[in-house]
Amino acid sequence: LMTLAFGVLNLIVAVIVDTFAENREKDVEARAQELEVQELDEKKILTKIFHKIDEDGSGALSFDELESGAKKSFRIQSMVAGDGY
């Protein structure tokens, strides 16, 4: 009788653990998707900023353009400081 009780309890615990493992996997996948969307948004913002500080319109930033733009742009300063934007 005790063996049967332990067997049933073991089955219940297995179901609970499996359910939590599935939920965790879904959470990890959702977080990965959120991070991908965030990365794309950040790339769009950076592209706009870089186009704005590209003074000669060459499509490439020189160090001087980047330095000058960083001094003028609050967004760049915030990103470099790690404050977000």
GROMACS .gro file of C-alpha atoms in nm:
model
   85
    1LEU     CA    1   0.000   0.000   0.000
    2MET     CA    2   0.285   0.241   0.082
    3THR     CA    3   0.450   0.164  -0.250
    4LEU     CA    4   0.131   0.257  -0.431
    5ALA     CA    5   0.105   0.586  -0.240
    6PHE     CA    6   0.466   0.676  -0.320
    7GLY     CA    7   0.410   0.585  -0.682
    8VAL     CA    8   0.109   0.814  -0.708
    9LEU     CA    9   0.292   1.099  -0.531
   10ASN     CA   10   0.589   1.051  -0.763
   11LEU     CA   11   0.357   1.078  -1.063
   12ILE     CA   12   0.199   1.398  -0.929
   13VAL     CA   13   0.541   1.555  -0.868
   14ALA     CA   14   0.653   1.457  -1.219
   15VAL     CA   15   0.349   1.628  -1.373
   16ILE     CA   16   0.408   1.944  -1.168
   17VAL     CA   17   0.779   1.959  -1.259
   18ASP     CA   18   0.700   1.900  -1.626
   19THR     CA   19   0.441   2.178  -1.624
   20PHE     CA   20   0.688   2.423  -1.469
   21ALA     CA   21   0.956   2.322  -1.721
   22GLU     CA   22   0.718   2.390  -2.012
   23ASN     CA   23   0.619   2.729  -1.870
   24ARG     CA   24   0.983   2.823  -1.819
   25GLU     CA   25   1.064   2.733  -2.178
   26LYS     CA   26   0.777   2.952  -2.300
   27ASP     CA   27   0.905   3.239  -2.083
   28VAL     CA   28   1.257   3.203  -2.225
   29GLU     CA   29   1.124   3.206  -2.583
   30ALA     CA   30   0.907   3.512  -2.514
   31ARG     CA   31   1.202   3.696  -2.359
   32ALA     CA   32   1.420   3.610  -2.659
   33GLN     CA   33   1.157   3.757  -2.892
   34GLU     CA   34   1.133   4.072  -2.677
   35LEU     CA   35   1.511   4.113  -2.694
   36GLU     CA   36   1.508   4.074  -3.074
   37VAL     CA   37   1.242   4.344  -3.108
   38GLN     CA   38   1.436   4.570  -2.871
   39GLU     CA   39   1.755   4.515  -3.071
   40LEU     CA   40   1.582   4.608  -3.397
   41ASP     CA   41   1.438   4.924  -3.238
   42GLU     CA   42   1.779   5.024  -3.106
   43LYS     CA   43   1.938   4.967  -3.448
   44LYS     CA   44   1.675   5.192  -3.610
   45ILE     CA   45   1.743   5.465  -3.354
   46LEU     CA   46   2.119   5.437  -3.401
   47THR     CA   47   2.081   5.450  -3.779
   48LYS     CA   48   1.881   5.773  -3.751
   49ILE     CA   49   2.136   5.924  -3.513
   50PHE     CA   50   2.429   5.825  -3.735
   51HIS     CA   51   2.262   5.970  -4.044
   52LYS     CA   52   2.200   6.291  -3.853
   53ILE     CA   53   2.564   6.330  -3.740
   54ASP     CA   54   2.713   6.229  -4.078
   55GLU     CA   55   2.812   6.585  -4.166
   56ASP     CA   56   2.958   6.518  -4.510
   57GLY     CA   57   2.685   6.274  -4.615
   58SER     CA   58   2.937   6.004  -4.705
   59GLY     CA   59   2.742   5.726  -4.536
   60ALA     CA   60   3.040   5.659  -4.309
   61LEU     CA   61   3.132   5.832  -3.986
   62SER     CA   62   3.478   5.964  -3.926
   63PHE     CA   63   3.605   5.980  -3.572
   64ASP     CA   64   3.566   6.358  -3.576
   65GLU     CA   65   3.200   6.331  -3.686
   66LEU     CA   66   3.132   6.071  -3.418
   67GLU     CA   67   3.303   6.278  -3.150
   68SER     CA   68   3.125   6.596  -3.254
   69GLY     CA   69   2.789   6.418  -3.275
   70ALA     CA   70   2.838   6.257  -2.935
   71LYS     CA   71   2.897   6.597  -2.778
   72LYS     CA   72   2.577   6.734  -2.933
   73SER     CA   73   2.345   6.435  -2.896
   74PHE     CA   74   2.188   6.365  -2.557
   75ARG     CA   75   2.078   6.021  -2.685
   76ILE     CA   76   2.434   5.915  -2.762
   77GLN     CA   77   2.553   6.043  -2.426
   78SER     CA   78   2.278   5.847  -2.250
   79MET     CA   79   2.353   5.529  -2.444
   80VAL     CA   80   2.725   5.551  -2.371
   81ALA     CA   81   2.653   5.616  -2.003
   82GLY     CA   82   2.420   5.315  -1.997
   83ASP     CA   83   2.116   5.521  -1.895
   84GLY     CA   84   1.907   5.411  -2.193
   85TYR     CA   85   1.749   5.680  -2.405
   0.00000   0.00000   0.00000
